Structure formats: structure tokens, C-alpha cells
Amino acid sequence: MATAYVTLGPVETRDVFNGKSARSETITTSGTAASGALIAAVGDIAQVFCVTAVYARSGSPATGATSVFCPGGVPTFIRMTSGDVVSLIDA
């Protein structure tokens, strides 16, 4: 179990969030999928950061087979679909 930090928002240039409309939350990860509360807007991406490795997905519950692998200690970006939330599970 770990705490993952998720930031959602539109990107102005590569890996640079728009500081006016970006927002962040923490999600406690475990062996079962956990979803955040922040809802993605059109054009949003999510940056996922966790000390330990996790899998991340937009919308549906995250699984090892259907999600993006986010290595521990490395910020990882995923494309979001408008109206979806981030789902995470321990790797």
C-alpha cells in the first residue's frame, strides 16, 4: 500500500501543466483498484507519481493487463478521457 499523487489538467507544452486549471489529489493504492475523485475535462492528461510501482488507467478499474505501468519514483503521464477519473492498482 502506498500513496500516489495524481495531477490532472491541460498541457501547455510538453510535460508542462496549465497552472490556472491543474488540480491534484492523492490516492491510496493497494492490491485492488482504487479510483480518484477528480473528473477529467476535455484535453486533460494525468501525471501519476508514486514511490512504488503502480498501474494506472483512465475510466475503468486498473489491472496489470489493461493499464499503463508507472515505475516507482518516475512521474508518468497518461491521456485522460473527458468525464473519467484515474484508477490505480499496485504493480
Coordinates of C-alpha atoms in Angstrom, one line a residue:
M1 CA 0.0 0.0 0.0
A2 CA 1.3 3.4 -0.9
T3 CA 0.2 7.0 -1.6
A4 CA 0.1 8.1 -5.2
Y5 CA 0.0 11.7 -6.3
V6 CA -2.2 12.5 -9.3
T7 CA -2.3 15.8 -11.1
L8 CA -4.9 16.4 -13.9
G9 CA -5.0 19.3 -16.2
P10 CA -4.5 20.6 -19.8
V11 CA -0.9 20.8 -21.0
E12 CA 0.5 24.0 -22.5
T13 CA 3.7 22.4 -23.8
R14 CA 5.3 19.0 -23.3
D15 CA 5.0 18.0 -19.7
V16 CA 4.0 21.5 -18.5
F17 CA 0.6 21.8 -16.9
N18 CA -1.5 25.0 -17.2
G19 CA -1.1 26.3 -13.7
K20 CA -4.5 28.0 -13.7
S21 CA -6.6 24.9 -14.2
A22 CA -4.5 22.0 -13.0
R23 CA -5.6 20.2 -9.8
S24 CA -4.1 17.4 -7.7
E25 CA -5.2 14.6 -5.4
T26 CA -3.7 11.7 -3.5
I27 CA -5.0 8.1 -4.0
T28 CA -4.1 5.3 -1.6
T29 CA -3.1 2.3 -3.6
S30 CA -3.4 -1.4 -2.8
G31 CA -3.9 -4.8 -4.4
T32 CA -7.4 -3.8 -5.5
A33 CA -8.2 -0.9 -7.9
A34 CA -8.7 2.5 -6.3
S35 CA -10.2 5.5 -8.1
G36 CA -9.6 9.2 -7.6
A37 CA -12.3 11.8 -7.3
L38 CA -11.1 14.4 -9.8
I39 CA -13.0 14.3 -13.1
A40 CA -11.1 14.9 -16.3
A41 CA -12.1 17.7 -18.6
V42 CA -11.6 17.8 -22.4
G43 CA -7.8 17.9 -23.2
D44 CA -6.7 16.8 -19.7
I45 CA -3.8 14.4 -19.1
A46 CA -2.9 12.9 -15.7
Q47 CA 0.6 12.8 -14.2
V48 CA 0.9 9.8 -11.8
F49 CA 3.7 9.7 -9.2
C50 CA 4.2 7.0 -6.6
V51 CA 7.3 5.9 -4.7
T52 CA 6.4 2.3 -5.6
A53 CA 5.2 1.0 -9.0
V54 CA 1.5 1.1 -9.9
Y55 CA -0.7 0.6 -12.9
A56 CA -2.9 3.5 -14.0
R57 CA -5.9 3.8 -16.2
S58 CA -8.5 6.4 -17.3
G59 CA -12.1 5.3 -16.5
S60 CA -12.3 1.6 -16.0
P61 CA -10.7 -0.1 -13.0
A62 CA -6.9 -0.5 -13.4
T63 CA -5.5 -4.0 -13.9
G64 CA -2.0 -5.2 -14.7
A65 CA -3.2 -6.4 -18.1
T66 CA -5.1 -3.3 -19.3
S67 CA -3.3 -0.3 -17.7
V68 CA -0.2 1.8 -18.1
F69 CA 2.8 0.7 -15.9
C70 CA 4.1 3.6 -13.8
P71 CA 7.5 2.8 -12.4
G72 CA 8.2 3.8 -8.8
G73 CA 9.7 7.2 -8.4
V74 CA 9.1 8.3 -12.0
P75 CA 6.4 10.7 -13.0
T76 CA 4.3 9.0 -15.7
F77 CA 1.7 10.8 -17.9
I78 CA -1.5 9.2 -19.2
R79 CA -4.1 10.5 -21.6
M80 CA -7.5 11.0 -20.0
T81 CA -10.9 10.8 -21.5
S82 CA -13.3 13.6 -20.6
G83 CA -15.5 12.6 -17.7
D84 CA -13.2 9.8 -16.5
V85 CA -11.3 9.5 -13.2
V86 CA -7.9 7.9 -12.6
S87 CA -7.8 4.3 -11.4
L88 CA -4.7 2.8 -9.8
I89 CA -3.6 -0.6 -8.5
D90 CA -0.3 -1.7 -7.0
A91 CA 2.1 -3.4 -9.5

